[in-house]
Amino acid sequence: MARYFARRILSSLLLLVSVSILSFVLLEFAPGDFYETLRLNPRVSEATVNALRSQHGVNSSLPVRYFRWVHSVSKGEWGYSLAYDSPAAPILWTRAKNTLLLTGTAMILAWIIAIPFGTWGAARRGKAPDWFVRGTTSILLAIPDLVLALLLVLCAVRSGYFPAGGMVSFDFSEMSLWAKFRDLFRHLFLPCLCLAASSFPVLLSHTRTAVLEVLESPFITAARGYGIPVRRLLFRHALPAAANPLISLFGVSIGVLLSSSVLIEVIFGWPGLGQLLLEAILQRDFFLVIDSAMLATAFLVSGNLIADVLLYACDPRVRAN
Amino acid sequence: MFLRATPRIVLPALVGLHLVVLLAGFFAPYDFASQNRMLPFAPPTRIHIIDSQGKLHARPFIYQWKATAEGVPQYKEDHSAVFPIRFFVSVPRYEIVGIVGFRWRLFGVETPARIFLLGSDAYGRDQLSRLLYGGQISLFAGPLATVISLSLGILLGATAGYYGSWIDEVLMRFAEVFLALPWLYLLFAVRAFLPMHAGPNQIFILLIVVIGVIGWARPARLIRGIALSAREREYVLAAKSFGASDAYILRRHILPQVSGVALTQAALLIPRYVLAEVTLSFLGLGVAEPAPSWGNMLAALQHYEIIGSYWWMSLPALALIPVFLAYYSLLAYYTVQDSSISEAIWKHREGFRPI
């Protein structure tokens, strides 16, 4: 087992390294850099810009820049953000924490709703609950998250209860603990709802299909013959047996959530990685672009790793192999 | 439910929509860039047949919007003159998709009145015209990028699956890198390394290529799987023993099996890619003003007062929903005819058998 996971971790690391190399190669083709906008200012001379460029090593060759970056990663600095004029790591960590808060909450919310409803739909196949589940899936699937987010912003603007943007109110630091919590909750609610709703339909229908498949197997018929109550049958017998594809989906769903969170962070003004990425792109602050893409990849890869560990822990069939 | 509609209904509707959008010059009453600085955020024009004196008109007509307050976009109808709606009005020559010259528009009213069936934006530009012209970019980005993704996917996937060994290994490792990155992050990062400012046509082509190329990995993996299993079949071995060339086997025996997967992938990818273009333009990384795309039209909604006060500004967002429904119902049909869409995807993944 240890060997299996060591191999998985090693291949994940290799993947991250290849992603970083790929992004540096892409960077080589990028036209323009951060200092180009600086040059638009007539008071900044050509010489100053060139001096700045060589100071930050923008002009050096690809391998040199790459190894410089690797060196700064090993120091825990993650390159240098030209726009913020500081090492990238502190900026990244705050943003990453915010993104994790948003996507983590959304993921828990989506799964908590999806599992009972999906099971319920599967148990009452072809009946009203099933139609309800499938109808919700279809409708939510057809509404792009951009549209959903705009709709929720509209609600926020119209109702006035939910703030339409940001993560905390301006007087957050002076609030009591309980007020802080409530303030954060109110800011978190809409973007979280939006994210959850965008990943919810896929989780719901996968749960339904997985449970449905298990319910057709003979051991369920046998258990029913023993007179085990339906609820116990569903949640103690059917659901664990159906867990395998769902746990794999859990790993994948992290990537999906991260992707849709980029847009939602921007729309709701949530100061996360996605927003940072967009700012960095517009300012051509390339280290931040590479770092945030790397971090997002790292999240996704570690999500898949966690899914593997969970699978190993939960499914005896996997352990046997 | 909604997704049970068959291609018989959905396909003509989609083709019709794309045609209308392609002929935007004819169906739109104005050019996408023609501004009316005196009419910012004018609400949709009302069409009347009974005028303010209670007289019935045979030809539908409109009243002009008149600003009621200085500096604030508030309007009421000016009842002093009626402007009948004319059909097939002749206008100065314009070009349809830059090829065919044309002198007619479907409908319009005489100046100084303006007909804004879907209201106007901050510069007093007609939203309907911009929606139609914007569709040329937003709706076509999807299919065109999908063509790129699928051709790359088929080419590389079939090569990897058919030849196997180190080619397969290299290509699939490479695909894994693409699959490992969260999709939108990858798209943004690659977009970041490309020029930001260029003409609308260049940006459009750039977007299609970026979106299409980034999505090559998933179809390639699926198609590799098919090629891999097809390679071992008896008829392929038989063809080989008759001395058939690799190109012949790929064309005659392997590619025909790919069409099913290619179709479903297309129905899956097109709406996703449409949304990708819309998202990029929405965030200012795509097509820039004054050329319209549904994305940059929606960008105005990032100002809270606009989203709260002028509902017609969010119409491009609502226009996306039927497009999505249409493509997803096609997907559902192509995979399993009698089930909802995500179930269809699931079943497809599990139950695909090469014939």
Coordinates of C-alpha atoms in Angstrom, one line a residue, chain B:
Chain B
M1 CA -38.6 16.5 -19.6
F2 CA -37.3 19.4 -21.7
L3 CA -34.5 17.2 -22.9
R4 CA -36.7 14.7 -24.7
A5 CA -37.1 16.9 -27.8
T6 CA -35.7 15.1 -30.8
P7 CA -33.1 16.3 -33.3
R8 CA -36.0 16.8 -35.7
I9 CA -37.0 19.9 -33.7
V10 CA -33.8 20.9 -32.1
L11 CA -31.5 20.7 -35.1
P12 CA -33.6 23.0 -37.4
A13 CA -34.0 25.4 -34.5
L14 CA -30.3 25.5 -34.0
V15 CA -29.4 25.8 -37.7
G16 CA -32.1 28.5 -38.0
L17 CA -30.7 30.4 -35.0
H18 CA -27.2 30.3 -36.5
L19 CA -28.5 31.5 -39.9
V20 CA -30.4 34.4 -38.3
V21 CA -27.2 35.4 -36.5
L22 CA -25.1 35.0 -39.6
L23 CA -27.5 37.3 -41.5
A24 CA -27.5 39.7 -38.5
G25 CA -27.2 42.7 -40.9
F26 CA -30.5 41.9 -42.4
F27 CA -32.5 41.0 -39.3
A28 CA -31.0 43.8 -37.1
P29 CA -32.5 47.2 -37.5
Y30 CA -29.2 49.0 -36.9
D31 CA -25.4 48.5 -37.1
F32 CA -23.9 47.2 -33.9
A33 CA -21.8 50.3 -33.5
S34 CA -24.3 53.1 -34.3
Q35 CA -24.7 55.1 -31.1
N36 CA -27.5 57.4 -29.9
R37 CA -25.9 59.4 -27.2
M38 CA -29.2 61.0 -26.3
L39 CA -30.9 57.7 -25.6
P40 CA -28.8 55.8 -23.1
F41 CA -30.5 52.8 -21.4
A42 CA -33.8 53.4 -23.3
P43 CA -36.3 50.7 -22.4
P44 CA -37.7 48.4 -25.1
T45 CA -39.8 50.3 -27.6
R46 CA -43.5 49.5 -27.3
I47 CA -45.3 48.6 -30.5
H48 CA -48.8 50.1 -30.8
I49 CA -51.7 49.7 -33.2
I50 CA -54.0 52.2 -31.3
D51 CA -52.7 55.7 -30.9
S52 CA -53.2 58.1 -28.1
Q53 CA -56.5 59.5 -29.6
G54 CA -57.9 56.0 -29.7
K55 CA -57.6 55.7 -33.5
L56 CA -56.8 52.3 -34.9
H57 CA -53.8 52.0 -37.4
A58 CA -53.6 49.3 -39.9
R59 CA -49.8 49.4 -39.7
P60 CA -48.2 48.9 -36.3
F61 CA -46.3 52.0 -35.2
I62 CA -44.1 53.3 -32.4
Y63 CA -43.7 56.5 -30.4
Q64 CA -40.4 58.1 -29.9
W65 CA -38.8 58.0 -26.5
K66 CA -38.4 61.4 -24.9
A67 CA -36.2 62.0 -21.9
T68 CA -38.1 63.3 -18.9
A69 CA -35.2 64.4 -16.8
E70 CA -31.8 65.9 -17.6
G71 CA -28.9 63.5 -17.2
V72 CA -30.9 60.5 -15.9
P73 CA -32.1 57.8 -18.3
Q74 CA -35.8 58.2 -17.7
Y75 CA -38.1 58.2 -20.7
K76 CA -41.8 58.6 -21.7
E77 CA -43.4 58.2 -25.0
D78 CA -43.7 61.3 -27.1
H79 CA -47.3 61.2 -28.5
S80 CA -46.9 64.1 -31.0
A81 CA -45.9 61.9 -33.9
V82 CA -46.4 58.3 -34.9
F83 CA -43.7 56.3 -36.7
P84 CA -45.0 53.3 -38.5
I85 CA -42.8 50.3 -38.7
R86 CA -41.6 49.7 -42.3
F87 CA -40.5 46.4 -43.6
F88 CA -37.6 45.8 -46.1
V89 CA -36.3 49.3 -45.6
S90 CA -33.4 50.2 -47.9
V91 CA -30.2 51.3 -46.1
P92 CA -26.7 52.2 -47.2
R93 CA -24.8 49.1 -48.5
Y94 CA -23.4 46.9 -45.7
E95 CA -21.7 43.5 -45.9
I96 CA -22.9 40.2 -44.5
V97 CA -19.9 38.4 -42.8
G98 CA -17.6 40.6 -44.9
I99 CA -18.5 38.9 -48.2
V100 CA -21.9 39.7 -49.7
G101 CA -23.1 43.3 -50.1
F102 CA -26.7 44.0 -49.1
R103 CA -28.9 47.0 -49.1
W104 CA -32.0 45.9 -47.1
R105 CA -32.9 45.5 -43.6
L106 CA -35.9 43.5 -42.4
F107 CA -37.6 46.3 -40.5
G108 CA -37.0 49.8 -39.3
V109 CA -38.6 53.2 -38.6
E110 CA -38.0 56.6 -40.1
T111 CA -35.5 58.9 -38.3
P112 CA -35.4 60.6 -35.9
A113 CA -37.3 57.8 -34.2
R114 CA -35.3 54.7 -33.2
I115 CA -36.8 51.3 -32.7
F116 CA -35.2 49.4 -29.8
L117 CA -37.1 46.2 -29.5
L118 CA -34.8 45.0 -26.7
G119 CA -33.8 48.4 -25.3
S120 CA -30.5 50.2 -25.7
D121 CA -27.2 50.2 -23.8
A122 CA -25.1 52.9 -22.2
Y123 CA -24.3 54.5 -25.5
G124 CA -27.8 54.2 -26.9
R125 CA -26.9 51.3 -29.1
D126 CA -29.7 48.9 -30.0
Q127 CA -29.5 45.8 -27.9
L128 CA -31.2 43.6 -30.5
S129 CA -28.8 44.5 -33.2
R130 CA -25.8 43.9 -30.8
L131 CA -27.3 40.6 -29.7
L132 CA -27.6 39.4 -33.3
Y133 CA -24.2 40.6 -34.3
G134 CA -22.7 39.3 -31.0
G135 CA -24.1 35.9 -31.8
Q136 CA -21.8 35.8 -34.8
I137 CA -18.9 35.7 -32.4
S138 CA -20.4 33.9 -29.4
L139 CA -22.5 31.2 -31.1
F140 CA -19.9 30.4 -33.7
A141 CA -17.0 30.3 -31.3
G142 CA -18.4 27.0 -29.9
P143 CA -18.7 24.9 -33.1
L144 CA -15.5 26.2 -34.6
A145 CA -13.4 25.6 -31.5
T146 CA -15.0 22.1 -31.3
V147 CA -13.9 21.4 -34.8
I148 CA -10.3 22.2 -33.7
S149 CA -10.5 20.1 -30.5
L150 CA -12.0 17.1 -32.3
S151 CA -9.6 17.1 -35.2
L152 CA -6.7 17.3 -32.9
G153 CA -8.3 14.7 -30.6
I154 CA -9.0 12.3 -33.5
L155 CA -5.6 12.8 -35.1
L156 CA -3.6 12.4 -31.9
G157 CA -5.9 9.9 -30.2
A158 CA -6.0 7.6 -33.2
T159 CA -2.3 7.8 -33.6
A160 CA -1.7 7.0 -30.0
G161 CA -4.1 4.1 -29.9
Y162 CA -3.2 2.6 -33.2
Y163 CA 0.6 2.8 -33.0
G164 CA 0.8 2.2 -29.2
S165 CA 4.3 1.9 -27.6
W166 CA 6.2 5.1 -27.0
I167 CA 4.0 7.3 -29.1
D168 CA 1.1 6.3 -27.0
E169 CA 3.0 6.8 -23.8
V170 CA 4.3 10.3 -24.7
L171 CA 1.0 11.6 -26.1
M172 CA -1.0 10.3 -23.1
R173 CA 1.4 11.7 -20.5
F174 CA 1.1 15.0 -22.4
A175 CA -2.7 14.7 -22.3
E176 CA -2.5 14.1 -18.6
V177 CA -0.8 17.4 -18.0
F178 CA -3.7 19.1 -19.8
L179 CA -6.3 17.2 -17.9
A180 CA -4.6 17.9 -14.6
L181 CA -5.1 21.6 -14.7
P182 CA -8.5 23.0 -13.8
W183 CA -9.9 23.8 -17.2
L184 CA -10.6 27.5 -16.8
Y185 CA -7.3 28.2 -15.1
L186 CA -5.5 26.6 -18.0
L187 CA -7.6 28.6 -20.5
F188 CA -6.8 31.8 -18.6
A189 CA -3.2 31.1 -18.2
V190 CA -2.7 30.3 -21.9
R191 CA -4.8 33.4 -22.8
A192 CA -2.5 35.4 -20.5
F193 CA 0.5 34.5 -22.7
L194 CA -1.1 35.7 -25.9
P195 CA -1.6 39.3 -27.2
M196 CA -4.4 41.2 -25.4
H197 CA -5.1 43.8 -28.0
A198 CA -5.8 43.1 -31.6
G199 CA -8.6 43.6 -34.1
P200 CA -11.9 41.8 -33.3
N201 CA -11.3 39.3 -36.2
Q202 CA -7.8 38.4 -35.0
I203 CA -9.0 38.1 -31.4
F204 CA -11.9 35.9 -32.5
I205 CA -9.6 33.5 -34.3
L206 CA -7.2 33.6 -31.4
L207 CA -9.9 32.7 -29.0
I208 CA -11.2 29.8 -31.1
V209 CA -7.7 28.4 -31.5
V210 CA -6.9 28.7 -27.8
I211 CA -10.2 27.2 -26.6
G212 CA -10.0 24.4 -29.2
V213 CA -6.4 23.5 -28.7
I214 CA -6.7 23.4 -24.9
G215 CA -9.6 20.9 -25.1
W216 CA -7.8 18.3 -27.2
A217 CA -6.9 15.9 -24.4
R218 CA -10.3 14.5 -23.4
P219 CA -11.5 13.6 -26.9
A220 CA -8.0 12.2 -27.7
R221 CA -8.2 9.9 -24.7
L222 CA -11.6 8.6 -25.6
I223 CA -10.7 8.1 -29.2
R224 CA -7.4 6.4 -28.2
G225 CA -9.4 3.9 -26.3
I226 CA -11.5 3.0 -29.3
A227 CA -8.5 2.8 -31.6
L228 CA -6.7 0.6 -29.0
S229 CA -9.5 -1.9 -28.9
A230 CA -10.1 -1.8 -32.6
R231 CA -6.5 -2.5 -33.3
E232 CA -6.8 -6.0 -31.8
R233 CA -9.9 -7.0 -33.7
E234 CA -9.8 -9.9 -36.2
Y235 CA -10.9 -7.8 -39.2
V236 CA -8.0 -5.4 -38.6
L237 CA -5.6 -8.3 -38.3
A238 CA -7.1 -9.7 -41.5
A239 CA -6.7 -6.4 -43.3
K240 CA -3.1 -6.2 -42.2
S241 CA -2.4 -9.7 -43.4
F242 CA -3.8 -8.7 -46.8
G243 CA -1.2 -6.0 -46.8
A244 CA -3.4 -3.0 -46.1
S245 CA -1.5 0.2 -45.2
D246 CA -1.9 1.9 -41.8
A247 CA -3.6 4.8 -43.5
Y248 CA -6.1 2.5 -45.1
I249 CA -6.9 0.7 -41.8
L250 CA -7.2 4.0 -39.9
R251 CA -9.6 5.3 -42.5
R252 CA -11.6 2.2 -43.3
H253 CA -11.8 0.5 -39.9
I254 CA -11.0 2.8 -37.1
L255 CA -12.3 6.3 -38.0
P256 CA -15.8 5.0 -38.7
Q257 CA -16.1 3.8 -35.2
V258 CA -15.1 7.1 -33.9
S259 CA -18.0 9.0 -35.3
G260 CA -20.3 8.2 -32.4
V261 CA -17.9 9.4 -29.8
A262 CA -17.1 12.5 -31.9
L263 CA -20.8 13.4 -32.2
T264 CA -21.4 13.1 -28.5
Q265 CA -18.2 15.0 -27.7
A266 CA -19.3 17.7 -30.1
A267 CA -22.6 18.1 -28.4
L268 CA -20.8 18.2 -25.0
L269 CA -18.1 20.6 -26.1
I270 CA -20.0 23.2 -28.1
P271 CA -22.0 24.7 -25.3
R272 CA -19.0 24.6 -23.1
Y273 CA -16.9 26.4 -25.6
V274 CA -19.7 29.0 -26.3
L275 CA -19.6 29.7 -22.6
A276 CA -15.8 29.8 -22.6
E277 CA -15.9 32.6 -25.2
V278 CA -18.6 34.4 -23.3
T279 CA -16.7 34.1 -20.1
L280 CA -13.4 35.4 -21.6
S281 CA -15.1 38.4 -23.2
F282 CA -17.1 39.0 -20.0
L283 CA -13.9 39.3 -18.1
G284 CA -12.2 41.5 -20.7
L285 CA -9.9 38.8 -22.1
G286 CA -11.8 38.3 -25.3
V287 CA -13.4 40.4 -28.0
A288 CA -13.2 44.1 -27.1
E289 CA -15.7 46.9 -27.7
P290 CA -17.2 48.2 -29.9
A291 CA -17.5 44.8 -31.6
P292 CA -20.2 42.9 -29.6
S293 CA -20.1 39.5 -28.1
W294 CA -22.6 38.2 -25.6
G295 CA -19.8 38.2 -23.1
N296 CA -18.7 41.8 -23.4
M297 CA -22.4 42.9 -23.6
L298 CA -22.9 41.2 -20.2
A299 CA -19.7 42.9 -18.8
A300 CA -21.8 46.1 -18.3
L301 CA -23.7 44.1 -15.6
Q302 CA -20.7 44.2 -13.3
H303 CA -21.9 47.6 -12.4
Y304 CA -24.6 46.9 -9.8
E305 CA -26.8 49.9 -10.7
I306 CA -27.1 48.5 -14.2
I307 CA -28.0 45.0 -13.3
G308 CA -30.5 46.4 -10.7
S309 CA -32.3 48.9 -12.9
Y310 CA -32.2 47.9 -16.6
W311 CA -33.4 44.4 -17.0
W312 CA -33.0 44.3 -20.7
M313 CA -29.2 44.5 -20.3
S314 CA -29.2 40.9 -19.0
L315 CA -30.9 39.5 -22.1
P316 CA -27.7 38.0 -23.6
A317 CA -27.5 35.9 -20.5
L318 CA -31.0 34.6 -20.9
A319 CA -30.3 33.9 -24.6
L320 CA -27.6 31.4 -23.6
I321 CA -30.1 29.2 -21.8
P322 CA -32.1 27.9 -24.9
V323 CA -28.8 27.4 -26.7
F324 CA -27.6 25.2 -23.9
L325 CA -30.8 23.3 -23.7
A326 CA -30.7 22.7 -27.4
Y327 CA -27.2 21.3 -27.4
Y328 CA -27.8 19.2 -24.3
S329 CA -30.9 17.7 -25.6
L330 CA -28.9 16.7 -28.7
L331 CA -26.4 15.1 -26.5
A332 CA -29.0 13.2 -24.6
Y333 CA -30.5 12.0 -27.8
Y334 CA -27.2 10.9 -29.3
T335 CA -26.2 8.9 -26.3
V336 CA -29.3 7.3 -24.8
Q337 CA -32.5 8.3 -26.3
D338 CA -34.6 7.9 -23.3
S339 CA -33.0 9.5 -20.3
S340 CA -31.9 12.8 -18.9
I341 CA -28.7 14.3 -19.9
S342 CA -26.2 13.5 -17.2
E343 CA -27.4 10.0 -16.9
A344 CA -26.8 9.8 -20.6
I345 CA -23.2 10.9 -20.2
W346 CA -22.7 8.3 -17.5
K347 CA -24.2 5.5 -19.4
H348 CA -22.2 6.5 -22.4
R349 CA -19.0 6.3 -20.5
E350 CA -19.7 3.0 -19.1
G351 CA -21.4 1.2 -21.9
F352 CA -19.5 2.1 -25.0
R353 CA -18.8 -1.0 -27.1
P354 CA -17.0 -0.8 -30.4
I355 CA -19.1 -2.8 -32.9

